mmCIF file of C-alpha atoms and ligand atoms in Angstrom:
data_model
loop_
_atom_site.group_PDB
_atom_site.id
_atom_site.type_symbol
_atom_site.label_atom_id
_atom_site.label_comp_id
_atom_site.label_asym_id
_atom_site.label_seq_id
_atom_site.Cartn_x
_atom_site.Cartn_y
_atom_site.Cartn_z
ATOM 1 C CA MET A 5 -117.526 -127.508 -83.445
ATOM 2 C CA ARG A 6 -114.025 -126.875 -84.263
ATOM 3 C CA ALA A 7 -112.834 -130.004 -86.159
ATOM 4 C CA GLU A 8 -110.171 -132.650 -85.705
ATOM 5 C CA ILE A 9 -107.376 -132.274 -88.015
ATOM 6 C CA LEU A 10 -106.897 -135.431 -90.380
ATOM 7 C CA ASP A 11 -102.929 -135.648 -90.402
ATOM 8 C CA GLY A 12 -102.100 -137.099 -93.404
ATOM 9 C CA LYS A 13 -97.880 -136.349 -92.472
ATOM 10 C CA SER A 14 -98.491 -138.995 -89.799
ATOM 11 C CA THR A 15 -100.708 -141.700 -91.345
ATOM 12 C CA ALA A 16 -97.782 -141.408 -93.999
ATOM 13 C CA ALA A 17 -95.226 -141.975 -92.311
ATOM 14 C CA LYS A 18 -96.625 -144.996 -90.628
ATOM 15 C CA ALA A 19 -97.237 -145.807 -93.746
ATOM 16 C CA ARG A 20 -94.136 -145.485 -95.720
ATOM 17 C CA SER A 21 -92.160 -147.320 -92.713
ATOM 18 C CA ARG A 22 -94.743 -150.057 -92.971
ATOM 19 C CA ILE A 23 -94.036 -150.247 -96.870
ATOM 20 C CA ALA A 24 -89.929 -150.004 -95.949
ATOM 21 C CA GLU A 25 -90.479 -153.202 -93.973
ATOM 22 C CA GLU A 26 -92.305 -154.893 -96.553
ATOM 23 C CA VAL A 27 -89.526 -154.047 -98.739
ATOM 24 C CA ALA A 28 -86.785 -155.523 -96.663
ATOM 25 C CA GLN A 29 -88.384 -158.861 -96.259
ATOM 26 C CA TRP A 30 -88.875 -158.596 -99.612
ATOM 27 C CA VAL A 31 -85.599 -158.148 -100.630
ATOM 28 C CA ALA A 32 -84.382 -160.257 -97.998
ATOM 29 C CA GLY A 33 -85.875 -163.258 -99.595
ATOM 30 C CA GLY A 34 -84.783 -162.619 -102.895
ATOM 31 C CA GLY A 35 -86.671 -160.300 -104.495
ATOM 32 C CA ALA A 36 -85.450 -157.650 -106.384
ATOM 33 C CA ILE A 37 -85.361 -154.049 -105.268
ATOM 34 C CA PRO A 38 -88.592 -152.472 -106.422
ATOM 35 C CA THR A 39 -87.118 -150.135 -109.112
ATOM 36 C CA LEU A 40 -89.407 -146.665 -109.983
ATOM 37 C CA ALA A 41 -88.522 -145.002 -113.031
ATOM 38 C CA ALA A 42 -89.497 -141.200 -113.110
ATOM 39 C CA VAL A 43 -89.507 -139.562 -116.560
ATOM 40 C CA LEU A 44 -89.509 -135.303 -115.848
ATOM 41 C CA VAL A 45 -89.497 -133.795 -119.472
ATOM 42 C CA GLY A 46 -88.792 -129.622 -118.778
ATOM 43 C CA ASP A 47 -88.125 -127.956 -115.840
ATOM 44 C CA ASP A 48 -91.338 -126.958 -114.029
ATOM 45 C CA PRO A 49 -90.232 -126.070 -110.957
ATOM 46 C CA ALA A 50 -93.396 -127.411 -109.370
ATOM 47 C CA SER A 51 -92.954 -131.026 -111.178
ATOM 48 C CA GLN A 52 -88.831 -130.623 -110.182
ATOM 49 C CA VAL A 53 -89.895 -130.669 -106.347
ATOM 50 C CA TYR A 54 -92.483 -133.337 -106.789
ATOM 51 C CA VAL A 55 -90.191 -135.475 -108.510
ATOM 52 C CA ARG A 56 -87.373 -135.182 -105.726
ATOM 53 C CA ASN A 57 -90.087 -135.761 -103.229
ATOM 54 C CA LYS A 58 -91.114 -139.287 -104.448
ATOM 55 C CA GLU A 59 -87.560 -139.878 -105.158
ATOM 56 C CA LYS A 60 -86.313 -139.329 -101.574
ATOM 57 C CA ALA A 61 -89.303 -141.304 -100.099
ATOM 58 C CA CYS A 62 -88.218 -144.863 -102.750
ATOM 59 C CA GLN A 63 -84.822 -144.180 -101.220
ATOM 60 C CA LYS A 64 -86.037 -143.754 -97.741
ATOM 61 C CA ALA A 65 -88.792 -147.388 -98.125
ATOM 62 C CA GLY A 66 -85.686 -148.675 -99.320
ATOM 63 C CA MET A 67 -85.862 -149.099 -103.152
ATOM 64 C CA GLN A 68 -84.614 -147.376 -105.966
ATOM 65 C CA SER A 69 -85.019 -144.709 -108.326
ATOM 66 C CA ARG A 70 -84.042 -143.552 -111.625
ATOM 67 C CA LEU A 71 -84.571 -139.996 -112.808
ATOM 68 C CA ILE A 72 -84.639 -139.481 -116.093
ATOM 69 C CA ARG A 73 -84.674 -136.295 -117.417
ATOM 70 C CA GLN A 74 -85.799 -134.913 -120.863
ATOM 71 C CA PRO A 75 -85.930 -131.616 -122.467
ATOM 72 C CA ASP A 76 -88.642 -129.328 -122.735
ATOM 73 C CA SER A 77 -88.120 -129.541 -126.387
ATOM 74 C CA THR A 78 -88.722 -133.637 -126.641
ATOM 75 C CA THR A 79 -91.216 -134.422 -128.906
ATOM 76 C CA THR A 80 -94.357 -137.454 -128.335
ATOM 77 C CA GLU A 81 -92.360 -139.566 -130.603
ATOM 78 C CA GLN A 82 -89.006 -139.493 -128.329
ATOM 79 C CA LEU A 83 -91.242 -139.910 -125.088
ATOM 80 C CA LEU A 84 -92.997 -143.361 -126.967
ATOM 81 C CA ASP A 85 -89.236 -144.802 -127.578
ATOM 82 C CA LEU A 86 -87.937 -144.025 -124.245
ATOM 83 C CA LEU A 87 -90.952 -145.610 -122.620
ATOM 84 C CA ALA A 88 -90.537 -148.471 -124.976
ATOM 85 C CA GLN A 89 -86.916 -149.239 -123.313
ATOM 86 C CA LEU A 90 -88.377 -148.262 -119.928
ATOM 87 C CA ASN A 91 -91.302 -151.097 -120.543
ATOM 88 C CA LEU A 92 -88.672 -153.964 -121.421
ATOM 89 C CA ALA A 93 -85.777 -152.975 -118.747
ATOM 90 C CA PRO A 94 -86.244 -156.183 -116.574
ATOM 91 C CA GLU A 95 -84.892 -153.812 -113.681
ATOM 92 C CA VAL A 96 -87.006 -151.156 -113.504
ATOM 93 C CA HIS A 97 -90.828 -151.895 -112.186
ATOM 94 C CA GLY A 98 -92.669 -149.091 -111.943
ATOM 95 C CA ILE A 99 -92.924 -146.316 -114.393
ATOM 96 C CA LEU A 100 -93.890 -142.712 -113.848
ATOM 97 C CA VAL A 101 -94.490 -139.673 -116.275
ATOM 98 C CA GLN A 102 -94.732 -136.452 -114.257
ATOM 99 C CA LEU A 103 -97.738 -134.376 -115.669
ATOM 100 C CA PRO A 104 -98.136 -131.524 -116.640
ATOM 101 C CA LEU A 105 -96.434 -132.553 -119.650
ATOM 102 C CA PRO A 106 -95.053 -129.859 -122.579
ATOM 103 C CA LYS A 107 -98.039 -128.636 -124.945
ATOM 104 C CA GLN A 108 -96.210 -130.048 -128.139
ATOM 105 C CA ILE A 109 -96.858 -133.799 -125.989
ATOM 106 C CA ASP A 110 -99.789 -135.721 -126.573
ATOM 107 C CA THR A 111 -100.001 -136.692 -122.894
ATOM 108 C CA GLN A 112 -102.383 -139.772 -123.660
ATOM 109 C CA SER A 113 -100.443 -141.208 -125.651
ATOM 110 C CA VAL A 114 -97.534 -141.329 -123.355
ATOM 111 C CA LEU A 115 -99.832 -142.000 -120.859
ATOM 112 C CA ASP A 116 -101.465 -144.972 -123.107
ATOM 113 C CA ALA A 117 -97.599 -146.358 -123.580
ATOM 114 C CA VAL A 118 -96.591 -147.145 -120.221
ATOM 115 C CA ASP A 119 -97.064 -151.184 -119.746
ATOM 116 C CA PRO A 120 -100.064 -151.622 -117.744
ATOM 117 C CA ILE A 121 -98.267 -154.066 -115.298
ATOM 118 C CA LYS A 122 -95.594 -150.882 -114.308
ATOM 119 C CA ASP A 123 -98.319 -148.412 -114.357
ATOM 120 C CA VAL A 124 -97.972 -147.771 -111.008
ATOM 121 C CA ASP A 125 -99.971 -144.757 -110.988
ATOM 122 C CA ALA A 126 -102.794 -146.598 -112.184
ATOM 123 C CA PHE A 127 -103.482 -144.472 -115.437
ATOM 124 C CA ALA A 128 -103.353 -147.085 -118.098
ATOM 125 C CA PRO A 129 -107.147 -148.064 -119.631
ATOM 126 C CA GLU A 130 -106.620 -151.065 -118.593
ATOM 127 C CA ASN A 131 -106.096 -150.864 -115.168
ATOM 128 C CA VAL A 132 -108.794 -148.350 -114.895
ATOM 129 C CA GLY A 133 -110.724 -151.037 -116.146
ATOM 130 C CA LEU A 134 -109.653 -153.565 -113.740
ATOM 131 C CA LEU A 135 -110.195 -150.795 -111.288
ATOM 132 C CA VAL A 136 -114.023 -150.167 -112.202
ATOM 133 C CA GLN A 137 -114.701 -154.054 -112.613
ATOM 134 C CA GLY A 138 -113.568 -154.043 -108.896
ATOM 135 C CA ARG A 139 -110.817 -156.288 -109.310
ATOM 136 C CA PRO A 140 -108.198 -153.590 -109.022
ATOM 137 C CA ARG A 141 -104.509 -154.320 -110.130
ATOM 138 C CA TYR A 142 -103.079 -151.246 -108.756
ATOM 139 C CA LEU A 143 -105.112 -148.896 -106.783
ATOM 140 C CA PRO A 144 -104.371 -145.076 -107.850
ATOM 141 C CA CYS A 145 -102.242 -143.321 -105.780
ATOM 142 C CA THR A 146 -104.133 -140.023 -105.130
ATOM 143 C CA PRO A 147 -107.756 -141.487 -104.365
ATOM 144 C CA HIS A 148 -105.685 -144.750 -101.962
ATOM 145 C CA GLY A 149 -104.652 -141.944 -100.076
ATOM 146 C CA ILE A 150 -107.877 -140.246 -99.612
ATOM 147 C CA VAL A 151 -109.525 -144.061 -98.306
ATOM 148 C CA HIS A 152 -106.220 -145.006 -96.346
ATOM 149 C CA LEU A 153 -106.794 -141.627 -94.401
ATOM 150 C CA LEU A 154 -110.361 -142.401 -93.648
ATOM 151 C CA ALA A 155 -109.489 -145.825 -92.597
ATOM 152 C CA GLU A 156 -107.034 -144.602 -90.725
ATOM 153 C CA TYR A 157 -109.351 -142.496 -88.850
ATOM 154 C CA ARG A 158 -111.846 -145.393 -88.833
ATOM 155 C CA ILE A 159 -114.523 -142.546 -90.931
ATOM 156 C CA GLU A 160 -116.509 -145.537 -92.685
ATOM 157 C CA THR A 161 -117.918 -144.788 -96.039
ATOM 158 C CA LEU A 162 -120.357 -147.374 -96.624
ATOM 159 C CA GLY A 163 -123.697 -146.249 -96.748
ATOM 160 C CA LYS A 164 -122.518 -142.710 -96.131
ATOM 161 C CA HIS A 165 -123.406 -140.040 -99.131
ATOM 162 C CA VAL A 166 -119.657 -138.763 -100.536
ATOM 163 C CA VAL A 167 -119.527 -136.193 -102.891
ATOM 164 C CA ILE A 168 -116.644 -135.422 -104.880
ATOM 165 C CA VAL A 169 -116.049 -132.056 -106.489
ATOM 166 C CA GLY A 170 -113.786 -132.465 -109.651
ATOM 167 C CA ARG A 171 -114.178 -135.282 -112.205
ATOM 168 C CA SER A 172 -110.292 -135.822 -113.589
ATOM 169 C CA ASP A 173 -108.762 -139.105 -114.437
ATOM 170 C CA ILE A 174 -106.275 -138.669 -111.416
ATOM 171 C CA VAL A 175 -108.541 -137.828 -108.286
ATOM 172 C CA GLY A 176 -112.671 -138.003 -108.862
ATOM 173 C CA LYS A 177 -112.950 -140.326 -111.676
ATOM 174 C CA PRO A 178 -110.887 -143.026 -109.811
ATOM 175 C CA LEU A 179 -112.140 -141.838 -106.491
ATOM 176 C CA ALA A 180 -115.665 -142.495 -107.835
ATOM 177 C CA ASN A 181 -114.744 -145.947 -108.888
ATOM 178 C CA MET A 182 -113.301 -146.966 -105.873
ATOM 179 C CA LEU A 183 -116.184 -145.601 -103.184
ATOM 180 C CA VAL A 184 -118.788 -147.324 -104.703
ATOM 181 C CA GLN A 185 -117.373 -150.909 -105.029
ATOM 182 C CA ARG A 186 -118.393 -153.417 -102.213
ATOM 183 C CA ASP A 187 -114.596 -153.369 -101.340
ATOM 184 C CA ALA A 188 -112.004 -151.610 -103.063
ATOM 185 C CA GLY A 189 -109.043 -153.231 -101.311
ATOM 186 C CA LEU A 190 -109.894 -151.911 -97.739
ATOM 187 C CA GLY A 191 -112.687 -153.461 -96.787
ATOM 188 C CA LYS A 192 -116.193 -153.052 -96.909
ATOM 189 C CA SER A 193 -116.356 -150.399 -94.260
ATOM 190 C CA PHE A 194 -113.899 -148.129 -96.605
ATOM 191 C CA ALA A 195 -116.184 -148.820 -99.743
ATOM 192 C CA ASN A 196 -119.886 -148.765 -100.551
ATOM 193 C CA ALA A 197 -120.813 -145.375 -100.228
ATOM 194 C CA THR A 198 -123.276 -143.288 -102.833
ATOM 195 C CA VAL A 199 -121.273 -141.255 -104.420
ATOM 196 C CA THR A 200 -121.847 -137.935 -106.152
ATOM 197 C CA VAL A 201 -119.337 -136.630 -108.839
ATOM 198 C CA CYS A 202 -119.810 -132.722 -109.256
ATOM 199 C CA HIS A 203 -117.565 -130.967 -111.360
ATOM 200 C CA SER A 204 -117.807 -127.535 -113.610
ATOM 201 C CA GLN A 205 -121.252 -127.461 -115.308
ATOM 202 C CA SER A 206 -122.849 -128.950 -112.203
ATOM 203 C CA GLU A 207 -126.203 -126.619 -111.038
ATOM 204 C CA ASN A 208 -126.719 -125.636 -107.218
ATOM 205 C CA LEU A 209 -123.004 -126.516 -106.310
ATOM 206 C CA ALA A 210 -123.964 -125.768 -102.592
ATOM 207 C CA SER A 211 -126.960 -127.632 -102.509
ATOM 208 C CA ILE A 212 -125.296 -131.321 -103.212
ATOM 209 C CA THR A 213 -121.893 -130.385 -101.438
ATOM 210 C CA ARG A 214 -124.506 -129.769 -98.418
ATOM 211 C CA SER A 215 -125.762 -133.153 -98.648
ATOM 212 C CA ALA A 216 -122.882 -134.860 -98.465
ATOM 213 C CA ASP A 217 -121.558 -137.085 -95.346
ATOM 214 C CA ILE A 218 -117.937 -136.878 -96.734
ATOM 215 C CA LEU A 219 -116.637 -133.818 -99.349
ATOM 216 C CA VAL A 220 -113.955 -134.337 -101.318
ATOM 217 C CA ALA A 221 -112.512 -131.322 -102.628
ATOM 218 C CA ALA A 222 -110.449 -131.961 -105.854
ATOM 219 C CA VAL A 223 -110.678 -128.804 -108.090
ATOM 220 C CA GLY A 224 -107.580 -126.425 -108.212
ATOM 221 C CA ARG A 225 -109.235 -122.995 -106.679
ATOM 222 C CA PRO A 226 -108.194 -121.935 -103.707
ATOM 223 C CA LYS A 227 -111.436 -121.728 -101.023
ATOM 224 C CA LEU A 228 -113.709 -122.918 -103.715
ATOM 225 C CA VAL A 229 -115.079 -124.525 -100.686
ATOM 226 C CA THR A 230 -117.061 -122.351 -97.674
ATOM 227 C CA ALA A 231 -118.641 -122.945 -94.344
ATOM 228 C CA ASP A 232 -121.546 -122.533 -96.063
ATOM 229 C CA MET A 233 -121.183 -125.831 -98.774
ATOM 230 C CA VAL A 234 -120.494 -128.213 -95.827
ATOM 231 C CA LYS A 235 -123.209 -129.802 -93.374
ATOM 232 C CA LEU A 236 -122.236 -129.917 -89.750
ATOM 233 C CA GLY A 237 -120.445 -132.585 -88.229
ATOM 234 C CA SER A 238 -119.467 -133.851 -91.972
ATOM 235 C CA VAL A 239 -115.470 -134.950 -93.205
ATOM 236 C CA VAL A 240 -114.141 -132.328 -95.333
ATOM 237 C CA ILE A 241 -110.817 -133.943 -97.303
ATOM 238 C CA ASP A 242 -109.249 -131.132 -99.549
ATOM 239 C CA VAL A 243 -106.886 -132.492 -102.123
ATOM 240 C CA GLY A 244 -106.118 -129.108 -103.928
ATOM 241 C CA ILE A 245 -102.784 -127.864 -104.201
ATOM 242 C CA ASN A 246 -102.371 -124.474 -104.916
ATOM 243 C CA ARG A 247 -100.096 -121.835 -104.706
ATOM 244 C CA VAL A 248 -101.097 -118.137 -103.558
ATOM 245 C CA GLU A 249 -98.771 -115.182 -102.711
ATOM 246 C CA ASP A 250 -95.557 -118.064 -102.218
ATOM 247 C CA GLN A 251 -98.081 -120.313 -100.102
ATOM 248 C CA ILE A 252 -99.259 -123.510 -100.425
ATOM 249 C CA VAL A 253 -103.335 -123.599 -99.918
ATOM 250 C CA GLY A 254 -105.835 -126.185 -100.692
ATOM 251 C CA ASP A 255 -109.437 -125.796 -102.663
ATOM 252 C CA VAL A 256 -111.386 -125.514 -99.110
ATOM 253 C CA ASP A 257 -111.732 -122.022 -96.790
ATOM 254 C CA PHE A 258 -110.204 -123.928 -93.822
ATOM 255 C CA ASP A 259 -110.444 -121.975 -91.241
ATOM 256 C CA SER A 260 -114.217 -121.499 -91.631
ATOM 257 C CA VAL A 261 -114.839 -124.725 -92.574
ATOM 258 C CA CYS A 262 -112.970 -126.057 -89.278
ATOM 259 C CA GLU A 263 -116.396 -124.271 -87.398
ATOM 260 C CA VAL A 264 -119.152 -126.437 -89.694
ATOM 261 C CA ALA A 265 -117.210 -130.014 -90.196
ATOM 262 C CA ALA A 266 -116.237 -132.622 -87.649
ATOM 263 C CA ALA A 267 -113.089 -133.101 -89.518
ATOM 264 C CA ILE A 268 -111.055 -131.829 -92.176
ATOM 265 C CA THR A 269 -107.414 -132.302 -93.750
ATOM 266 C CA PRO A 270 -105.146 -129.577 -93.811
ATOM 267 C CA VAL A 271 -102.828 -128.225 -96.777
ATOM 268 C CA PRO A 272 -100.387 -128.630 -96.898
ATOM 269 C CA GLY A 273 -99.676 -131.920 -94.363
ATOM 270 C CA GLY A 274 -103.121 -133.698 -95.794
ATOM 271 C CA ILE A 275 -103.177 -135.878 -99.021
ATOM 272 C CA GLY A 276 -100.137 -134.906 -100.549
ATOM 273 C CA PRO A 277 -97.846 -137.062 -98.171
ATOM 274 C CA LEU A 278 -100.583 -140.144 -98.879
ATOM 275 C CA THR A 279 -100.604 -139.683 -102.829
ATOM 276 C CA ILE A 280 -96.284 -140.457 -102.389
ATOM 277 C CA ALA A 281 -96.563 -143.490 -99.778
ATOM 278 C CA MET A 282 -99.479 -145.194 -101.774
ATOM 279 C CA LEU A 283 -96.817 -144.445 -104.882
ATOM 280 C CA LEU A 284 -94.565 -146.783 -102.993
ATOM 281 C CA ARG A 285 -97.032 -149.289 -102.069
ATOM 282 C CA ASN A 286 -97.820 -150.043 -105.927
ATOM 283 C CA THR A 287 -94.184 -149.972 -107.025
ATOM 284 C CA LEU A 288 -93.313 -152.679 -104.270
ATOM 285 C CA ASN A 289 -96.434 -154.409 -105.639
ATOM 286 C CA ALA A 290 -95.076 -154.262 -109.246
ATOM 287 C CA ALA A 291 -92.000 -155.640 -108.576
ATOM 288 C CA LYS A 292 -93.724 -158.304 -106.432
ATOM 289 C CA LEU A 293 -96.518 -159.214 -109.896
ATOM 290 C CA GLN A 294 -93.727 -159.085 -112.399
ATOM 291 C CA ALA A 295 -91.498 -161.517 -110.391
ATOM 292 C CA ILE A 296 -94.240 -163.834 -110.797
ATOM 293 C CA GLN A 297 -94.362 -163.250 -114.205
ATOM 294 C CA GLN A 298 -90.964 -163.787 -115.466
ATOM 295 C CA PRO A 299 -90.691 -166.883 -117.194
HETATM 296 P P1 LIG B 14 -107.858 -130.772 -113.084
HETATM 297 O O1 LIG B 14 -107.275 -132.512 -113.769
HETATM 298 O O2 LIG B 14 -108.084 -129.815 -113.302
HETATM 299 O O3 LIG B 14 -109.608 -131.011 -112.656
HETATM 300 C C1 LIG B 14 -110.247 -130.515 -111.655
HETATM 301 C C2 LIG B 14 -111.812 -130.412 -111.358
HETATM 302 O O4 LIG B 14 -112.720 -130.176 -111.539
HETATM 303 C C3 LIG B 14 -112.552 -130.591 -113.328
HETATM 304 O O5 LIG B 14 -113.328 -132.064 -113.134
HETATM 305 C C4 LIG B 14 -113.274 -129.238 -113.292
HETATM 306 O O6 LIG B 14 -114.478 -129.964 -114.293
HETATM 307 C C5 LIG B 14 -113.659 -129.182 -112.021
HETATM 308 N N1 LIG B 14 -114.036 -128.172 -111.413
HETATM 309 C C6 LIG B 14 -113.754 -127.006 -111.991
HETATM 310 N N2 LIG B 14 -113.950 -125.794 -111.802
HETATM 311 C C7 LIG B 14 -115.185 -125.646 -110.858
HETATM 312 C C8 LIG B 14 -115.839 -125.146 -109.725
HETATM 313 N N3 LIG B 14 -115.808 -123.784 -109.803
HETATM 314 N N4 LIG B 14 -117.496 -126.091 -109.420
HETATM 315 C C9 LIG B 14 -116.900 -127.254 -109.809
HETATM 316 N N5 LIG B 14 -116.216 -128.071 -110.487
HETATM 317 C C10 LIG B 14 -115.377 -127.461 -110.905
HETATM 318 O O7 LIG B 14 -107.544 -131.530 -111.447
HETATM 319 P P2 LIG B 14 -107.150 -132.594 -111.090
HETATM 320 O O8 LIG B 14 -105.805 -133.387 -111.674
HETATM 321 O O9 LIG B 14 -107.752 -133.004 -110.374
HETATM 322 O O10 LIG B 14 -106.278 -131.729 -109.379
HETATM 323 C C11 LIG B 14 -107.204 -130.784 -108.834
HETATM 324 C C12 LIG B 14 -106.647 -130.386 -107.640
HETATM 325 O O11 LIG B 14 -105.990 -131.056 -106.961
HETATM 326 C C13 LIG B 14 -105.176 -129.478 -108.343
HETATM 327 O O12 LIG B 14 -105.079 -128.302 -107.274
HETATM 328 C C14 LIG B 14 -103.896 -130.547 -107.863
HETATM 329 O O13 LIG B 14 -103.094 -129.856 -107.842
HETATM 330 C C15 LIG B 14 -104.418 -131.273 -106.702
HETATM 331 N N6 LIG B 14 -103.775 -132.496 -106.745
HETATM 332 C C16 LIG B 14 -103.352 -133.167 -105.517
HETATM 333 C C17 LIG B 14 -102.991 -134.300 -105.272
HETATM 334 C C18 LIG B 14 -102.668 -134.591 -103.801
HETATM 335 O O14 LIG B 14 -101.413 -135.227 -104.011
HETATM 336 N N7 LIG B 14 -102.511 -134.052 -102.951
HETATM 337 C C19 LIG B 14 -102.823 -135.127 -106.507
HETATM 338 C C20 LIG B 14 -103.741 -134.548 -107.468
HETATM 339 C C21 LIG B 14 -104.219 -133.746 -107.805
HETATM 340 P P3 LIG B 14 -114.973 -129.930 -115.374
HETATM 341 O O15 LIG B 14 -114.415 -131.186 -115.897
HETATM 342 O O16 LIG B 14 -115.669 -129.436 -115.984
HETATM 343 O O17 LIG B 14 -113.647 -128.815 -116.025
#
């Protein structure tokens, strides 16, 4: 078997052009230009690239982006002050704090300080709670990107066993929370899964992953998932982004798994571009929500 490649790049380009059309309509109808404020602390090279890509994507979609750079020595208090200002700024609809933050900063209190209505990453406890209850305000960007890609290729999750390796608050847990819903916003066929979440303490990982109809790797370890861990004819989603000798690779041993899986996402060009597209979607939705809430 040679797996079909699930093309995240072209799927994301399609999603972005649809969002750009919606932005143009919204602005033509008198809506405020959706604006994303990205807070970048320090000079981590990977973070700089991510933020630049998000800024470019915003601009291409007809949105505005504001990059707020802070020095590496910034304190938690200084960041909380900045967020308080951004929360109050009516022209800012979405706030993104690029992770990771420098060690001296209390990341959790910083993320908690973003006004939930401007929390386009969907990290705020209120937004996580709404997702868990099946009434999401914003869908988390990477999980939404994964489900969007599955929907684009008509790969249904209804009734399927989805195994997620990784339980982070950014990928694993929110993806599980989306997929167990009756409908997470993309229709019944792209929810209603039986979900297993694995992590570093899971025993017999390979025997669990081999039972997956859809296997999602979100670990951050190159080639963790090998062909012997994958069921014949399954779908493999590789979320990992790992730098190995100046190359970006995923968590899946792509070449060997291609011989077993029916479909697979590449790295790069898989889930990464979709994450950015879903951030744009949330920023547009945030602008619309805030227009309704204005007195
Ligand atoms: P994270 O917060 O570091 O979480 C990694 C998870 O993997 C943890 O739950 C950890 O278990 C688990 N794990 C570690 N070693 C394991 C092993 N040997 N077997 C099973 N599970 C293991 O990472 P993250 O933020 O979710 O990111 C994961 C990867 O996805 C990274 O490469 C990141 O760069 C990438 N990523 C990509 C996108 C995108 O847009 N494509 C977005 C976000 C992240 P414990 O909880 O027990 O420690």
